[in-house]
C-alpha cells in the first residue's frame, strides 16, 4: 500500500511541475507584469522597469531564461517554473523531519498541485520565484534552530537575502531570522557578530544593485521613502489607506483570498472537498498535534501583515498563508492518519488547475481586449484610464491614451480634445468616485471586456464609456 501511495504522490507532483513549463502565460496584462517584462530589455527603476524595489534577483533570473526563450513574458514564467521545481526538495525535507518518506512525498504532492500556486508560477510576476525561496528559507531556518553547527546558521541568512532581492514584501518572514540572531547573541557572542555582519553584507548585494541602477544612495532613499509612504497612505491597500472596517478585511481575507481563491480556485467542488476534510480534521483535534511550529509562527505573523499592511483585493498577496497552512495541515494529518484522503485532495487540485492554466495561456485578458477594440476605431479619439494605459504603452497602441488619478487634471486635459471622442474606463470613474466625484451621468456605456478574475482580480472586468457631448 505504501508503494502505491508513493507512486501516486510522485506522479501528481511531477505532473504539476512539468505542466507549468508548457502553460507559461504569454500576456503582460497588468501594470506590474508590464514593468517586469520591460525590465528584461532594459533594467531601469527610474523608468518603472520594474517599479521599486527593483526585484533584482528575479529580473536576473528572467534575463537568463530570456537567453533561451524569445518571449520575455514567458521567460519570467519559465524562471518561476524552474524555481518551483527546486522547491520540491525543501518541501520534502521539511515534511520528512516529522513524517515517513511516503508521507513526506504526499505533502510535496499537496503543495505542488495547489492550483493557485500553479497560476502564480505561470504568470510573469515575482510571487512564483519568491514562494519557492520561502520553502528553502523555512527549511534552512528550521535546520538552523535544530542543530548547533555554525555552518548551518548561514543558510537562512543567504536565503533571506535572496528572498528580499526577489520580493521585498515578504520581509516579515525575517522575524525568525531575528530570533535566530538573538539566540546566537545569548549563546555565543562571536557567532552573533559573524552572522550579523553576514546578514548585512548579503542584503547589501541586492541593495547595491539598486544604488548602482538609480545612481546613488540619495536617489534610492527618496524612491524608497516615496514608495513606503505611498503604500501606506495612497495606493497600497493597507489598513491605514482604506476606510474598510477591520472585521470586513478579516472576513474577505479568510473567505475570499484564503479559502475561495487560494485553496478553492473559485471551484465550489474543491472548496466543498476542503471544508469537509477540515471538518474531519477538527473532529480529530484532540488526537492531532500541529507541526511544524516554525511554519505556524511564520504563517500567523504573515497573516497579520497581510491583514494590516497589504492589499487584500489581490489574493496573490495572501497565498503564503495558504501554502503554510496546507503544509501544517498535511503534516499534522499524516502524523496520525494515512494519506489517501490527502492524495484525493491533491488529485482534485491538479484536475481543477490544468484547464485554468490553459485558459490563462490562451484567453486574451480584458486589458488586451480593450486595447484591440480601440485600435479598430476610425474616428479621432482619446481614452483616459486608471492603470490600463500601461498595457497600451507596452502593446504600442497607435492612438492617444492617458492615465489620470485626479479629477481636476482630467478636466483640464479634456479641454484640449473638444473635437475628439472621449472614452473613459470604469476604473477611472471608480477612482474619481473615491475622491467624491460622480460623473456617471455624463457617460454612456460602449463596451464591456471580461477575463477570469482568478488571474487578475482588479482588471478582469473593464467597462468602456463615452463622454456625452
Short mmCIF file of C-alpha atoms in Angstrom, two decimals, residues 384-385 402-416:
data_model
loop_
_atom_site.label_atom_id
_atom_site.label_comp_id
_atom_site.label_asym_id
_atom_site.label_seq_id
_atom_site.Cartn_x
_atom_site.Cartn_y
_atom_site.Cartn_z
CA UNK A 384 -8.50 58.17 -20.29
CA UNK A 385 -7.67 55.26 -18.00
CA UNK A 402 -3.59 58.91 -20.82
CA UNK A 403 -3.65 57.97 -17.15
CA UNK A 404 -5.10 60.36 -14.57
CA UNK A 405 -5.53 59.91 -10.83
CA UNK A 406 -7.13 63.29 -10.04
CA UNK A 407 -10.34 64.74 -11.45
CA UNK A 408 -9.06 68.32 -11.79
CA UNK A 409 -6.18 67.30 -14.06
CA UNK A 410 -8.58 65.19 -16.10
CA UNK A 411 -10.91 68.17 -16.67
CA UNK A 412 -8.01 70.38 -17.62
CA UNK A 413 -6.68 67.91 -20.19
CA UNK A 414 -10.13 67.21 -21.60
CA UNK A 415 -10.42 70.83 -22.72
CA UNK A 416 -7.75 70.20 -25.35
#
